[in-house]
Coordinates of N, CA and C and ligand atoms in Angstrom, one line a residue:
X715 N 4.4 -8.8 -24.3 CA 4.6 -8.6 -22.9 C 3.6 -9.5 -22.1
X716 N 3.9 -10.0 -21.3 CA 3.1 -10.9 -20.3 C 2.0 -9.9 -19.3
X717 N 1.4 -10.8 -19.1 CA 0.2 -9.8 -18.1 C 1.2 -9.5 -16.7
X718 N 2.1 -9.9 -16.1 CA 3.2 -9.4 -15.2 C 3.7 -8.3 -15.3
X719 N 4.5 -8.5 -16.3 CA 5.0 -7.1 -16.9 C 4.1 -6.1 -17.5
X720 N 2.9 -6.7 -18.1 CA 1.9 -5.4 -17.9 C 1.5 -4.6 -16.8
X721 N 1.0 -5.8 -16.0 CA 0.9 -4.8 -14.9 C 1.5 -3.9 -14.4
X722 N 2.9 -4.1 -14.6 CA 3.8 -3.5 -13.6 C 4.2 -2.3 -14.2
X723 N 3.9 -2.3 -15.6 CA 4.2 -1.2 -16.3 C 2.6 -0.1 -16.2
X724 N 1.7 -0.6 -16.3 CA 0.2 0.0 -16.4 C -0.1 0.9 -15.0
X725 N 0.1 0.2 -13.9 CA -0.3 0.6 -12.8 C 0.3 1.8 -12.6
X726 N -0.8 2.8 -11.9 CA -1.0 4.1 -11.8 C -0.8 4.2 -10.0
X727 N -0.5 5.5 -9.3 CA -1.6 5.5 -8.8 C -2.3 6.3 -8.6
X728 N -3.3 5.8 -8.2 CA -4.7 6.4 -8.0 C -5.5 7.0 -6.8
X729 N -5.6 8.1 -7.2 CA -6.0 9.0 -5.7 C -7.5 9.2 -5.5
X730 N -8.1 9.4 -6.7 CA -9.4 9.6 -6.8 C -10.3 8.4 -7.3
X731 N -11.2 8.2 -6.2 CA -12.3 7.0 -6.4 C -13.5 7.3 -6.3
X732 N -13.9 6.1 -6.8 CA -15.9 6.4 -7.3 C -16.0 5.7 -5.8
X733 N -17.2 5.8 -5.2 CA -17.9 5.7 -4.1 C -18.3 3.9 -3.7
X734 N -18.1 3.2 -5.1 CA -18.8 1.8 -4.9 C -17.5 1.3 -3.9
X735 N -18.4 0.8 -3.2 CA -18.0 -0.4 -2.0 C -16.8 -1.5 -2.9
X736 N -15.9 -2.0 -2.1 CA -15.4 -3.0 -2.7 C -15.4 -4.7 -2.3
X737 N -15.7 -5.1 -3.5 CA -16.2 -6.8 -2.4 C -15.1 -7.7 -1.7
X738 N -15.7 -7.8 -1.0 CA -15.0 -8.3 0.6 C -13.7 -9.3 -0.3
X739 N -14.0 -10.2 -1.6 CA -13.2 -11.0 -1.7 C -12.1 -10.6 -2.8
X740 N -12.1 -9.4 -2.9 CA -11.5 -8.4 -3.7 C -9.9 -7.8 -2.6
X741 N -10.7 -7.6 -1.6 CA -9.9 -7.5 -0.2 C -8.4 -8.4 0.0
X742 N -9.6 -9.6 0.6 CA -8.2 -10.2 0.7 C -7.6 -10.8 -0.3
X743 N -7.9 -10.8 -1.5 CA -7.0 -11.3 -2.1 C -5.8 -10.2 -2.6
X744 N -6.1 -8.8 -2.2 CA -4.9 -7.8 -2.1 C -4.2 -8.5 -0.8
X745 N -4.6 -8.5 0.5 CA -3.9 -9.2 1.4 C -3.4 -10.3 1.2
X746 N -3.9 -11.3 0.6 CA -3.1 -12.4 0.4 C -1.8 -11.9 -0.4
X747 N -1.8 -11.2 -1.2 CA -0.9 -10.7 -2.5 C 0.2 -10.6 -1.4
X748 N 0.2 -9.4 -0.4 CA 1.4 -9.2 0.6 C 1.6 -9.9 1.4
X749 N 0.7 -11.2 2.1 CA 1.4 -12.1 2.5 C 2.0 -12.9 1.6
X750 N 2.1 -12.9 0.1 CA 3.1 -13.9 -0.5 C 4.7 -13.0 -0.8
X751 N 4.4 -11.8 -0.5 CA 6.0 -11.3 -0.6 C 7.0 -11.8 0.5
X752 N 8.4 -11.7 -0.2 CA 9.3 -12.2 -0.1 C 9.7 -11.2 1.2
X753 N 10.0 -12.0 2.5 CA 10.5 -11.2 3.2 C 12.1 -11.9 4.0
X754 N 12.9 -10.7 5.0 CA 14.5 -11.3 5.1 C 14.2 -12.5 5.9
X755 N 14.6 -13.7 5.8 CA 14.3 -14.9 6.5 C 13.1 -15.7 6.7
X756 N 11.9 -14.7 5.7 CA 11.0 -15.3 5.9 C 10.1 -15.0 7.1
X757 N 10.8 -14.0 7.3 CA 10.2 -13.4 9.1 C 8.7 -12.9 9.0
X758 N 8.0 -12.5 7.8 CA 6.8 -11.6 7.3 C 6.0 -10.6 8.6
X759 N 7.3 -9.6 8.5 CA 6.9 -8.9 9.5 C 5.6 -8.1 9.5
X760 N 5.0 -8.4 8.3 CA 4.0 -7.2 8.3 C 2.6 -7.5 8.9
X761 N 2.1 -6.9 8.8 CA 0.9 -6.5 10.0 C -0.4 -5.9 9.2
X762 N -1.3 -6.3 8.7 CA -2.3 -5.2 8.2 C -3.7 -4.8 9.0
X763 N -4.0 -3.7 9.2 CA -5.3 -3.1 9.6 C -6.1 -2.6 8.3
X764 N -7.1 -3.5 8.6 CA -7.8 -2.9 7.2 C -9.2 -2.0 7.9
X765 N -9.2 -0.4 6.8 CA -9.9 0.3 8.1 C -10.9 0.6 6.9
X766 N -12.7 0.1 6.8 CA -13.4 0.4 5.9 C -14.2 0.6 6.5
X767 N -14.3 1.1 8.0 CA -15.9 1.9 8.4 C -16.0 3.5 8.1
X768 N -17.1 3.9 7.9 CA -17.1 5.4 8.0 C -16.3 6.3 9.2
X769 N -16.8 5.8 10.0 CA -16.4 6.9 11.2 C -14.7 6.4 11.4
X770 N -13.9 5.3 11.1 CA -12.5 5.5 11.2 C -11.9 6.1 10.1
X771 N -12.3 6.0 8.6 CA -12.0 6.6 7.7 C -12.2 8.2 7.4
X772 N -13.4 8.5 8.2 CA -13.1 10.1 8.6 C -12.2 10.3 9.5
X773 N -12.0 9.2 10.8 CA -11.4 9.8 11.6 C -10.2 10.1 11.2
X774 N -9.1 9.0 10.5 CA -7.9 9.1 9.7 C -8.4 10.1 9.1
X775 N -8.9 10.6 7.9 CA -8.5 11.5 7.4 C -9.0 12.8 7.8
X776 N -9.2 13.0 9.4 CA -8.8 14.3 9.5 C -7.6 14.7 9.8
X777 N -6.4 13.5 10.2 CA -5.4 14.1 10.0 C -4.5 13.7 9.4
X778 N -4.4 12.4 8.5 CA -3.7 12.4 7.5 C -3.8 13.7 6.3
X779 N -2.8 14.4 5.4 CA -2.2 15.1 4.7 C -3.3 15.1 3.6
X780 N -3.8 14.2 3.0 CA -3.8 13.7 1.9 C -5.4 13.0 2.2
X781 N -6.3 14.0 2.8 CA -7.2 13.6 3.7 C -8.7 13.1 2.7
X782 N -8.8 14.1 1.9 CA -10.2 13.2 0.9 C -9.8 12.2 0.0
X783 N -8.3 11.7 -0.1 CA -8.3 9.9 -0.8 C -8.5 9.4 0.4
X784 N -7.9 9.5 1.5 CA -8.3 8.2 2.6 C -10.1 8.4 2.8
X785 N -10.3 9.5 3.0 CA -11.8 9.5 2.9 C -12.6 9.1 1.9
X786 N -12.4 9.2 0.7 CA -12.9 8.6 -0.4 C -12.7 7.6 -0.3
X787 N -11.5 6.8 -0.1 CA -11.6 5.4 -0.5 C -12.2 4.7 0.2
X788 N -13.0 3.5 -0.4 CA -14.0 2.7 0.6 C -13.1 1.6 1.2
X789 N -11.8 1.5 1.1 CA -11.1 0.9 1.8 C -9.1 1.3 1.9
X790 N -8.8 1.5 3.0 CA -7.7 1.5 3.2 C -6.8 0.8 4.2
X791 N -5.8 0.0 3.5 CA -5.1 -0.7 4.3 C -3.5 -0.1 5.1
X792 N -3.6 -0.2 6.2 CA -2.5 0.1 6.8 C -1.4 -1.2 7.4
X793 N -0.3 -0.6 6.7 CA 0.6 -1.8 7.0 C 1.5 -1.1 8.0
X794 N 1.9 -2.6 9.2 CA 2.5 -2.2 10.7 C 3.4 -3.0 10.7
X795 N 4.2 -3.1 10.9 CA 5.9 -3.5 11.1 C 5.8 -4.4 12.3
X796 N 5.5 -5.1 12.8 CA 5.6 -6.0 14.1 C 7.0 -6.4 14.3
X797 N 7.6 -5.8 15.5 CA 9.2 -5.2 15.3 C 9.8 -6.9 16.5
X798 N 8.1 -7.4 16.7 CA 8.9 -8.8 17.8 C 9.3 -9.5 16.7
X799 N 8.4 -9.6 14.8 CA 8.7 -10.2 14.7 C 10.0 -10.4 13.4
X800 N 10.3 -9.2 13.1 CA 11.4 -8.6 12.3 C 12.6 -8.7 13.1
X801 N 14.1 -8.4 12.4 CA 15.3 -8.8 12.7 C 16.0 -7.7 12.2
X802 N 15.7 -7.1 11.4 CA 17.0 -6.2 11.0 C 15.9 -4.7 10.1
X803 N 16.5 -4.0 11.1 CA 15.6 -2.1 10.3 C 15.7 -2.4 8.5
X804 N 16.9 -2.8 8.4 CA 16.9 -2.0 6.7 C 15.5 -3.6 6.1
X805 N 16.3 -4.7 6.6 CA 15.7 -5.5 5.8 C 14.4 -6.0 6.2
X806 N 13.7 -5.2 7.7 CA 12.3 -5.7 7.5 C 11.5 -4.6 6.5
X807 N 12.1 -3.3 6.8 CA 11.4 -2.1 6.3 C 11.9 -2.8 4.2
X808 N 12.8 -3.3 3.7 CA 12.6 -3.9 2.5 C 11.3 -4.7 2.2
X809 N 11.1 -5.8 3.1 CA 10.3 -6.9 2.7 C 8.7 -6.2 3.1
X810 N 8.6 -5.0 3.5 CA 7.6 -4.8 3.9 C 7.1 -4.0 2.8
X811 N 8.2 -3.2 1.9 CA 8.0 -2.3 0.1 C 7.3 -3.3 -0.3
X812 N 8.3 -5.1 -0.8 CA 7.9 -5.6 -1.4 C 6.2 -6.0 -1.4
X813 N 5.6 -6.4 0.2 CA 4.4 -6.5 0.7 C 3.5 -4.9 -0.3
X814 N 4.1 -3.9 -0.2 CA 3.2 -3.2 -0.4 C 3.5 -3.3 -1.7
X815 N 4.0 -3.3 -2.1 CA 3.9 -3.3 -4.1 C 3.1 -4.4 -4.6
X816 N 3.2 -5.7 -3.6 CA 2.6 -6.9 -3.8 C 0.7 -6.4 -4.2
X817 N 0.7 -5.9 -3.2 CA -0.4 -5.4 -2.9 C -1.2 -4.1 -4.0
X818 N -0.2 -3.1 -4.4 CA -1.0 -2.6 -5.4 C -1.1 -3.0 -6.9
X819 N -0.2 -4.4 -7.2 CA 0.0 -4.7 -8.4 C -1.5 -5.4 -7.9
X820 N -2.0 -6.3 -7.2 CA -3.1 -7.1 -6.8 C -4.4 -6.1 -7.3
X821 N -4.4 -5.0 -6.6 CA -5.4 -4.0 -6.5 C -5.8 -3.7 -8.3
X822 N -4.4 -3.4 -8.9 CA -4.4 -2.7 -10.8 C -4.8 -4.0 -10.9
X823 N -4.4 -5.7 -10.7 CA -5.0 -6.7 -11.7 C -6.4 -7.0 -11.4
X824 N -7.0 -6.5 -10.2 CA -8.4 -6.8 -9.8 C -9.5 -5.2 -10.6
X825 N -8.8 -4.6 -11.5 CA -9.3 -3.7 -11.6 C -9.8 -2.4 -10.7
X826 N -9.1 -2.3 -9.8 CA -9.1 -1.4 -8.4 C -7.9 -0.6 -8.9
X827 N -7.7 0.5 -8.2 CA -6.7 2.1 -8.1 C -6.1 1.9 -6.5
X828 N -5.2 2.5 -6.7 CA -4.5 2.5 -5.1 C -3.3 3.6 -5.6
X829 N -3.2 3.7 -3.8 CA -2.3 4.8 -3.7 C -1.2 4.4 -2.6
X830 N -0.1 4.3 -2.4 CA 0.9 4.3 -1.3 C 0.9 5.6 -0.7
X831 N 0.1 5.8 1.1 CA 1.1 6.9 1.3 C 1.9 6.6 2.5
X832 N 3.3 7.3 2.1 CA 4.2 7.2 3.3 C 4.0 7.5 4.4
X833 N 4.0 6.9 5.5 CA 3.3 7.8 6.6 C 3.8 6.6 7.6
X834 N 5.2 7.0 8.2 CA 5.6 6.3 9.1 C 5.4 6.6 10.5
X835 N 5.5 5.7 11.6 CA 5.2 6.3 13.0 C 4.6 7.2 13.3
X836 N 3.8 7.5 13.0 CA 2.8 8.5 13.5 C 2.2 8.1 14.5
X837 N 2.2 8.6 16.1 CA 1.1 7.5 16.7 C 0.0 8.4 16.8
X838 N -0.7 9.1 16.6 CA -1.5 9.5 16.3 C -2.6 8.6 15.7
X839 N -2.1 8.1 14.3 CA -2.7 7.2 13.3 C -2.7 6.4 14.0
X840 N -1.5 5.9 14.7 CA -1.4 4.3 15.0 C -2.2 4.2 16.2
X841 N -2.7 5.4 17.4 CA -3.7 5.1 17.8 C -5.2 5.1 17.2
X842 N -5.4 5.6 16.2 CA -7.0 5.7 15.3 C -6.8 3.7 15.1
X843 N -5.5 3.5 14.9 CA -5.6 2.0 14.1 C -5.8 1.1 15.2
X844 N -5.6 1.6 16.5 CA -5.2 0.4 17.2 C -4.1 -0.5 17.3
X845 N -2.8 0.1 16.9 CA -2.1 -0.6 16.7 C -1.2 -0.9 18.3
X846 N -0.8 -2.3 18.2 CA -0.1 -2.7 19.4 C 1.3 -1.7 19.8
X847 N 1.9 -2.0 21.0 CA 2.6 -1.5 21.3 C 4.4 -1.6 20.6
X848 N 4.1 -3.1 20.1 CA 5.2 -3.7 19.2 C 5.4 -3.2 17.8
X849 N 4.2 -2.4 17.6 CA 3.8 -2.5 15.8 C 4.1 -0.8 15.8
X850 N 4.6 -0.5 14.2 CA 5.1 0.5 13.7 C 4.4 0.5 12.3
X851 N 3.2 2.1 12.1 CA 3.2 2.2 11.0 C 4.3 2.3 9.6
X852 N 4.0 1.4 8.5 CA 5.1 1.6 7.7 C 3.9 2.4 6.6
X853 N 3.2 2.5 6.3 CA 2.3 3.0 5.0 C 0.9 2.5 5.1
X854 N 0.3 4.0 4.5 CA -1.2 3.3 4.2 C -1.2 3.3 2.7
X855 N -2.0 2.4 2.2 CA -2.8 2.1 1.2 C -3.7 2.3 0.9
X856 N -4.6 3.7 0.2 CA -5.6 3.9 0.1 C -6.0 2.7 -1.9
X857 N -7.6 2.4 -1.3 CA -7.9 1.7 -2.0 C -9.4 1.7 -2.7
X858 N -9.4 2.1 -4.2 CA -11.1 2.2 -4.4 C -11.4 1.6 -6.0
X859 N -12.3 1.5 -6.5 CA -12.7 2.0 -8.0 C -12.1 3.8 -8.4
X860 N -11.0 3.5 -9.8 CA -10.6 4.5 -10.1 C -11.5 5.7 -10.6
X861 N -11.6 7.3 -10.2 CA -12.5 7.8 -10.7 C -11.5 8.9 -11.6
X862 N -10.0 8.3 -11.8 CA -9.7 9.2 -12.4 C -8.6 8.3 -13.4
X863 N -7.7 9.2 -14.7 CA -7.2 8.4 -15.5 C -5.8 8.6 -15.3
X864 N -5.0 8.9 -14.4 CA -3.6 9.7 -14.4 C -3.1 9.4 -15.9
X865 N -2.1 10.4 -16.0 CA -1.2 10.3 -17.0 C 0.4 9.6 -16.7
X866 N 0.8 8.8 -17.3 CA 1.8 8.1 -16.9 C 3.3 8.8 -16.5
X867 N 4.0 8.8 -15.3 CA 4.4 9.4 -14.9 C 5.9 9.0 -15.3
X868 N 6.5 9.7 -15.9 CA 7.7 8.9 -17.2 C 8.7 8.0 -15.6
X869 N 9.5 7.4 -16.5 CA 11.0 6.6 -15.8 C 12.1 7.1 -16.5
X870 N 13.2 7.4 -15.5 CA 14.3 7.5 -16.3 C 14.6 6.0 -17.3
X871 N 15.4 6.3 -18.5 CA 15.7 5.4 -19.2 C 16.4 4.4 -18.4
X872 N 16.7 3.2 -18.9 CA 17.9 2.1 -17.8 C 19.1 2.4 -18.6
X873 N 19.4 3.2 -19.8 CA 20.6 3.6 -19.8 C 22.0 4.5 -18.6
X874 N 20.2 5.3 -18.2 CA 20.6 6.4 -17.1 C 21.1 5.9 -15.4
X875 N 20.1 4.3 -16.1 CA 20.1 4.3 -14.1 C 20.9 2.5 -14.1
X876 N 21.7 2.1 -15.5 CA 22.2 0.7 -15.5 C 23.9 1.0 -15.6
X877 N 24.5 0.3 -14.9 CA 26.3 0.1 -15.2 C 26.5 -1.4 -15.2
X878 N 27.0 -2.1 -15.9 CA 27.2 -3.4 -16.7 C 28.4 -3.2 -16.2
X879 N 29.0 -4.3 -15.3 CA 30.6 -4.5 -15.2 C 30.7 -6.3 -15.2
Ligands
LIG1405 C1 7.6 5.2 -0.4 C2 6.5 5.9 -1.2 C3 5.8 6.9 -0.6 C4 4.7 7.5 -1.3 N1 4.0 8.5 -0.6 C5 3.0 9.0 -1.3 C6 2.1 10.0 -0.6 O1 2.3 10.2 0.7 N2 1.1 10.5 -1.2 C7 0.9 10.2 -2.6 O2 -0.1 10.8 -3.1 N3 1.6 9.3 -3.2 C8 2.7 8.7 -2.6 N4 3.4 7.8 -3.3 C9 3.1 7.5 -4.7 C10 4.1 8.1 -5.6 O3 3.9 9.5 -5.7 C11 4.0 7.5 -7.0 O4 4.2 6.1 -7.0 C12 5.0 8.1 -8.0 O5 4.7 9.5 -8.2 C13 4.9 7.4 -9.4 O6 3.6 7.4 -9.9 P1 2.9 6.1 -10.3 O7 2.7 5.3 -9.1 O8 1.5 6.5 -10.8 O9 3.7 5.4 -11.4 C14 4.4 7.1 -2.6 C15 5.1 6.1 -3.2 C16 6.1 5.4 -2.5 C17 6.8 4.3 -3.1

């Protein structure tokens, strides 16, 4: 199997993180990862806030759900939908999965844990983030050194989920 298909099979995610800082060039090169996904026309609607100070990462997680991974992690990325520069609901909200998958397969090959959580429109968050008036949370990304080892969470077979015509 190729390191591609490794990855994509290996990766976890990961909720629980050790406390080390992560280096800045560890960062973007997750960002870079989702600026190279494939988006409808090329439009790359996405948007990222990356939030790694103390006091915004408490402040998100007093009310995100899921509140000691975004606090734990010494970095989390939020991805925003910039709706001036998207064209169509189904297919920006597509290209923006791809962005984020881009992004945690980057995280598992840099040796980093991540978590996708769903957490659309909330303006709540989206005022903690500062997000423009154009821009729509699509997901955060919580992001750290793994402090834990999940157990692999099965797939249905592709017998179950393939039809060949
Ligand atoms: C659209 C989407 C939303 C998700 N939201 C959450 C979430 O809010 N909280 C969470 O802990 N995990 C969330 N996850 C992660 C899934 O629970 C996880 O990917 C799934 O259980 C499979 O586990 P694995 O990623 O370890 O293979 C989300 C994943 C996706 C794709």
């Amino acid at each position: 199997m190729n390191e591609v298909l490794r990855a994509i099979q290996e990766r976890r995610s990961i909720r629980v993180f050790r406390p080390d800082p992560i280096e800045p060039e560890k960062v973007d090169a997750i960002l870079d990862a989702g600026r190279w996904a494939p988006s409808g026309k090329n439009t790359q609607p996405w948007r990222f806030v990356v939030v790694e100070s103390k006091e915004k990462r408490d402040e998100l997680g007093r009310i995100v759900t899921q509140m000691d991974m975004v606090r734990s992690a010494p970095v989390t990325i939020a991805v925003l939908l910039d709706t001036r520069a998207g064209y169509d609901a189904t297919k920006d909200a597509q290209g923006i999965g791809a962005c984020a998958q881009n992004m945690l397969l980057a995280a598992h090959s840099l040796g980093l844990g991540a978590c996708w959580i769903g957490r659309v429109r909330d303006e709540q968050v989206e005022g903690i983030l500062g997000a423009k008036d154009h821009e729509e949370l699509m997901m955060l990304i919580a992001i750290g050194y793994p402090a834990e080892t999940p157990p692999v969470r099965e797939r249905r077979p592709l017998a179950e989920l393939v039809r060949r015509i």
